[in-house]
Short mmCIF file of the C-alpha atoms (twelve columns), coordinates in Angstrom:
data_MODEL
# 
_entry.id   MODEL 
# 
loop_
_atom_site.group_PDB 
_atom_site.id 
_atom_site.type_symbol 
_atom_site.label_atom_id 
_atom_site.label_alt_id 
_atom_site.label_comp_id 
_atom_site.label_asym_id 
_atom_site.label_seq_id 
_atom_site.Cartn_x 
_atom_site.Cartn_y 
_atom_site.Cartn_z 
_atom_site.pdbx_PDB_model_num 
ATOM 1   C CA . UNK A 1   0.000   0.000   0.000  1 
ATOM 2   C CA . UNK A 2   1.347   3.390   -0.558 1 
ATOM 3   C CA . UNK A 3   2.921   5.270   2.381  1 
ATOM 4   C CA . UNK A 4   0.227   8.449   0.918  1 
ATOM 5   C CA . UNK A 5   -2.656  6.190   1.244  1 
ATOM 6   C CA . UNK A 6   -0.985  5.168   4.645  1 
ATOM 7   C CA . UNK A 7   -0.587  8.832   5.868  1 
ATOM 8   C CA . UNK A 8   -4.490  9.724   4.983  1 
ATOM 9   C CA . UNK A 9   -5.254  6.594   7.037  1 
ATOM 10  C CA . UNK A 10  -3.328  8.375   9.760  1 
ATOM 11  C CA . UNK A 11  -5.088  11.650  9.286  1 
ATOM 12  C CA . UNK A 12  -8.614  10.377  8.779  1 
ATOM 13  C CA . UNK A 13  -7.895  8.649   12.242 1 
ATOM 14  C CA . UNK A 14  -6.786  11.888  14.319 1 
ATOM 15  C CA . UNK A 15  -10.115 14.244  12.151 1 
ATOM 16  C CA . UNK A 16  -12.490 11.217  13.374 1 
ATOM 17  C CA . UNK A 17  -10.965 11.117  16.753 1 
ATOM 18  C CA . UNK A 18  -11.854 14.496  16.678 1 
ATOM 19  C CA . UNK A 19  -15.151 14.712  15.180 1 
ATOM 20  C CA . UNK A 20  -16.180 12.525  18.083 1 
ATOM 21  C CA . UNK A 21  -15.061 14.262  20.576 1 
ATOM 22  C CA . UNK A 22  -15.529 17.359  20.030 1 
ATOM 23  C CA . UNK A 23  -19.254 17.211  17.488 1 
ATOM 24  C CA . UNK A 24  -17.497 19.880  15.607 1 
ATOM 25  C CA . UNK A 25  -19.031 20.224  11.536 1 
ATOM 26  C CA . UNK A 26  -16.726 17.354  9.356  1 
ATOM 27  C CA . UNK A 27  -16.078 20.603  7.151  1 
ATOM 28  C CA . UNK A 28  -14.537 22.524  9.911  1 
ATOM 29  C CA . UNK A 29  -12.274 19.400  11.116 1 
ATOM 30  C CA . UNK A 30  -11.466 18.883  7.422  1 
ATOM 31  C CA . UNK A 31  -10.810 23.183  6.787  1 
ATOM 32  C CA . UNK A 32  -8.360  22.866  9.998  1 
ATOM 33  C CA . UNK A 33  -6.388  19.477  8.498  1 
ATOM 34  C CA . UNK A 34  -6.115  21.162  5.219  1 
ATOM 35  C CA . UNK A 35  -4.877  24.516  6.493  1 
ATOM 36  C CA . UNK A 36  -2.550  23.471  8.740  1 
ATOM 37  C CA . UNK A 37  -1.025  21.074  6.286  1 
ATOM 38  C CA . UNK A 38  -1.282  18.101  8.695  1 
ATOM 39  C CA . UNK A 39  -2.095  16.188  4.907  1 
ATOM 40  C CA . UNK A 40  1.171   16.860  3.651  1 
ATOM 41  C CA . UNK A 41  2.193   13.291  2.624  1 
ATOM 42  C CA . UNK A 42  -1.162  11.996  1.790  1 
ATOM 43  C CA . UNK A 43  -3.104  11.183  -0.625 1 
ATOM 44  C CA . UNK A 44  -5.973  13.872  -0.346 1 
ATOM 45  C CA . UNK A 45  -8.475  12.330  -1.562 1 
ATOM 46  C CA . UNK A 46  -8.397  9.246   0.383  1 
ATOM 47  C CA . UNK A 47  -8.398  10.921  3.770  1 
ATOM 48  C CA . UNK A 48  -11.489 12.751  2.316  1 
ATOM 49  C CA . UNK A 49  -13.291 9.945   1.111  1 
ATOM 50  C CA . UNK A 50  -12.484 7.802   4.562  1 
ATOM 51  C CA . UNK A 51  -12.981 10.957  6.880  1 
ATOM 52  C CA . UNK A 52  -16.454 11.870  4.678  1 
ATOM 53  C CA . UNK A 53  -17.333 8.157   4.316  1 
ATOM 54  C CA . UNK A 54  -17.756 6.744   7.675  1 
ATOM 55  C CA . UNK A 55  -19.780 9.108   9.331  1 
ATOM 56  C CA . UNK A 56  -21.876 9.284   5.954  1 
ATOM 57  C CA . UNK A 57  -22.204 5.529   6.453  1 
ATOM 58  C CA . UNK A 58  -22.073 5.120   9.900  1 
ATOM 59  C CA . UNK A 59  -25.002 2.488   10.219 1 
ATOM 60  C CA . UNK A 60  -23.477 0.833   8.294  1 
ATOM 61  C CA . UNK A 61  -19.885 0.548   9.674  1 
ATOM 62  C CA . UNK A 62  -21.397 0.457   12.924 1 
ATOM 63  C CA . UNK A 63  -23.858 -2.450  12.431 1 
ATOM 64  C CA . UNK A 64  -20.742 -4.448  10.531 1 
ATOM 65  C CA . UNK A 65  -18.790 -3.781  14.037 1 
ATOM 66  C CA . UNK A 66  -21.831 -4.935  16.492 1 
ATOM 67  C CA . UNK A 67  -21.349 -8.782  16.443 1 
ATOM 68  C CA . UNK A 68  -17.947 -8.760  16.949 1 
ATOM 69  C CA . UNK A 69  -17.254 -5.979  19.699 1 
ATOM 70  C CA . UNK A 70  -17.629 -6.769  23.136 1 
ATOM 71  C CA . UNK A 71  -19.086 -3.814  24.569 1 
ATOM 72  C CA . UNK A 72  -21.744 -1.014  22.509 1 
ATOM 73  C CA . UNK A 73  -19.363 0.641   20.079 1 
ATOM 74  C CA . UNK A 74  -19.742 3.845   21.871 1 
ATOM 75  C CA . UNK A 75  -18.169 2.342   24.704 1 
ATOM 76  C CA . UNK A 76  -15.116 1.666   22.527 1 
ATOM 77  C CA . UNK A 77  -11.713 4.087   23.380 1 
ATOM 78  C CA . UNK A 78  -12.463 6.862   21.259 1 
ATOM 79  C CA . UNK A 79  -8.901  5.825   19.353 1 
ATOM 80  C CA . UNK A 80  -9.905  2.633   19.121 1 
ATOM 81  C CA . UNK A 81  -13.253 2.885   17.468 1 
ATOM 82  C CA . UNK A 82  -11.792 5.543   14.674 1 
ATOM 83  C CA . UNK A 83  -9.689  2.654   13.594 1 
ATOM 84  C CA . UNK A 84  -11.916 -0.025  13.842 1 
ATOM 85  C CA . UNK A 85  -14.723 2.129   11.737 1 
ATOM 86  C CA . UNK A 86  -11.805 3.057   9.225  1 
ATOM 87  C CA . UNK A 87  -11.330 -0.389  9.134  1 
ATOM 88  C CA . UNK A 88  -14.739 -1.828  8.656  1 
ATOM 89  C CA . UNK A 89  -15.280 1.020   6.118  1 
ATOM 90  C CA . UNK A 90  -12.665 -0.158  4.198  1 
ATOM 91  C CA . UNK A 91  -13.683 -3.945  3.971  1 
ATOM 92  C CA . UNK A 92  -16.865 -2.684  2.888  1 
ATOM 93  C CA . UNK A 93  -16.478 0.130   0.341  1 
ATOM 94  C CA . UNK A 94  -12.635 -0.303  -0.677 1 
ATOM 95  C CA . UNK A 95  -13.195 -3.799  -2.387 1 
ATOM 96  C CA . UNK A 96  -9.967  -3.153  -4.305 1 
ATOM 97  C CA . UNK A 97  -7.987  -2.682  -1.264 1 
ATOM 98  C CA . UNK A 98  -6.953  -6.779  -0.426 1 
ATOM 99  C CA . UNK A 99  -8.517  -7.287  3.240  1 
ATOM 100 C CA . UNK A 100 -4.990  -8.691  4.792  1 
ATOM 101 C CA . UNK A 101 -3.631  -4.930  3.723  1 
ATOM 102 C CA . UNK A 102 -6.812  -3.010  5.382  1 
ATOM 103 C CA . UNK A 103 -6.149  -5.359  8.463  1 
ATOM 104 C CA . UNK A 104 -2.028  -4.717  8.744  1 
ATOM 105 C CA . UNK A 105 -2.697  -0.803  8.159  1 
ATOM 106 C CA . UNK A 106 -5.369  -0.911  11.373 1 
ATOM 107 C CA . UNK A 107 -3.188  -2.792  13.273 1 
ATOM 108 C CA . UNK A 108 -0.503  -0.406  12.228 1 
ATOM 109 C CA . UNK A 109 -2.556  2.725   13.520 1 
ATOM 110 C CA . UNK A 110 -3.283  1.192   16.787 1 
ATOM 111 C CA . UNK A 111 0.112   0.961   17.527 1 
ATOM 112 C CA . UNK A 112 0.886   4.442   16.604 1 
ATOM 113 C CA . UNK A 113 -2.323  5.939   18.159 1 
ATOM 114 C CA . UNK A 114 -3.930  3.009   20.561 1 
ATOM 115 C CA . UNK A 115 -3.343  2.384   23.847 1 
ATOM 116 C CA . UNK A 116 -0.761  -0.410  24.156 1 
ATOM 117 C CA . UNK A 117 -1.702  -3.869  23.255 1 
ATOM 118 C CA . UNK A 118 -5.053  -2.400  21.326 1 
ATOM 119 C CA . UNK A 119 -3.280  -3.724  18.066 1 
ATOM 120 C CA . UNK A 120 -4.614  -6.867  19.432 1 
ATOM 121 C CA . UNK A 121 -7.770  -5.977  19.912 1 
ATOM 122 C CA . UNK A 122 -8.455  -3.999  16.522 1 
ATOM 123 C CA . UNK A 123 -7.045  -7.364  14.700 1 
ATOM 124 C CA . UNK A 124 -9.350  -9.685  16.345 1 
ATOM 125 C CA . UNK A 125 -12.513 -7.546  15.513 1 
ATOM 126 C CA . UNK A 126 -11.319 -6.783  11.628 1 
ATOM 127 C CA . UNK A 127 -10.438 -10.107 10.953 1 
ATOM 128 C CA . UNK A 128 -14.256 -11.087 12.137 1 
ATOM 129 C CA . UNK A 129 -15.261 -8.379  10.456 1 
ATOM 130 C CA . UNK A 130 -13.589 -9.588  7.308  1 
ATOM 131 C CA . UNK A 131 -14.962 -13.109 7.491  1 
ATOM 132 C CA . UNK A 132 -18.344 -11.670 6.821  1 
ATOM 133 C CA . UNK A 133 -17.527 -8.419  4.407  1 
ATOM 134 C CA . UNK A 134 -14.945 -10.335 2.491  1 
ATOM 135 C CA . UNK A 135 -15.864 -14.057 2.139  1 
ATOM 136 C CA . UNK A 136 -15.908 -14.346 -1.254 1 
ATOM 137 C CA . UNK A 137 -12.213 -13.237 -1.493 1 
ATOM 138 C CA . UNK A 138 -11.172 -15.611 1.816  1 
ATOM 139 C CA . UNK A 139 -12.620 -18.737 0.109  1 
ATOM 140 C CA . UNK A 140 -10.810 -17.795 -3.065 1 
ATOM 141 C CA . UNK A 141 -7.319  -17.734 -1.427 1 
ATOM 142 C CA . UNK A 142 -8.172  -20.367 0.004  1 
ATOM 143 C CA . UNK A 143 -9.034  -22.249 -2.881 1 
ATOM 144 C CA . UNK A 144 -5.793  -21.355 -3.808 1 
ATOM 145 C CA . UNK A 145 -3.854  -23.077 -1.051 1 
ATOM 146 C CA . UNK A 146 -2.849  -19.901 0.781  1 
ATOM 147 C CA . UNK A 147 -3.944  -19.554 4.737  1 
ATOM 148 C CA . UNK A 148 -7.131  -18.017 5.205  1 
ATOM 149 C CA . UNK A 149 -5.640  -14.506 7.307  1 
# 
């Protein structure tokens, strides 16, 4: 995956984080990341589409999340649940995007932004989340001999 997709992944995870905290308009978090050139390095569009995308879809995402997560998603660390939405976003909308990539790069941001040992956690509920999103393309690696995740 490209580090610029990579870097809007990052972004879209500190505007979200913010958007729930704070309730502020998704125009004004997204005025504020583009002014102050926290995108510089990523792909633009992505971060748009992710940061514009989940809470567009947030029924959605949320309802994807439900049967996996052990406690009502609002309950979730507010870090945590920005990457795990990202996440289940992805799986559903980013088709292109191989699953086993979505899952490393929200794994990835929990280490960077999570509390320690949330890596864990956000891998357990994606890859569950993937079982259901992205059957189709499981079964069809493992058709092909290659471990399931």
């Amino acid at each position: 995956m490209s580090q610029a997709k990579t870097n809007a992944r990052k972004c879209a995870v500190q505007a979200l984080y913010q958007w729930q905290m704070s309730g502020d308009s998704l125009s004004r978090i997204e005025t504020y990341f583009l002014e102050e050139e926290h995108l510089k390095g990523a792909q633009k569009s992505y971060f748009s589409e992710i940061f514009h995308g989940v809470p567009k879809q947030l029924d959605i995402v949320d309802a994807a999340l439900a049967g996996f997560v052990d406690r009502p998603i609002e309950k979730i660390d507010p870090v945590e649940r920005a990457i795990l939405r990202i996440g289940a976003y992805e799986l559903i909308y980013r088709l292109e995007t191989p699953f086993k990539v979505i899952i490393n790069e929200a794994v990835n941001l929990a280490k960077c932004f999570g509390a320690e040992g949330s890596h864990k956690y956000v891998n357990g509920i994606l890859d569950k989340v993937s079982q259901t999103q992205r059957a189709v393309e499981i079964a069809a690696k493992q058709k092909q001999g290659l471990p399931k995740v």
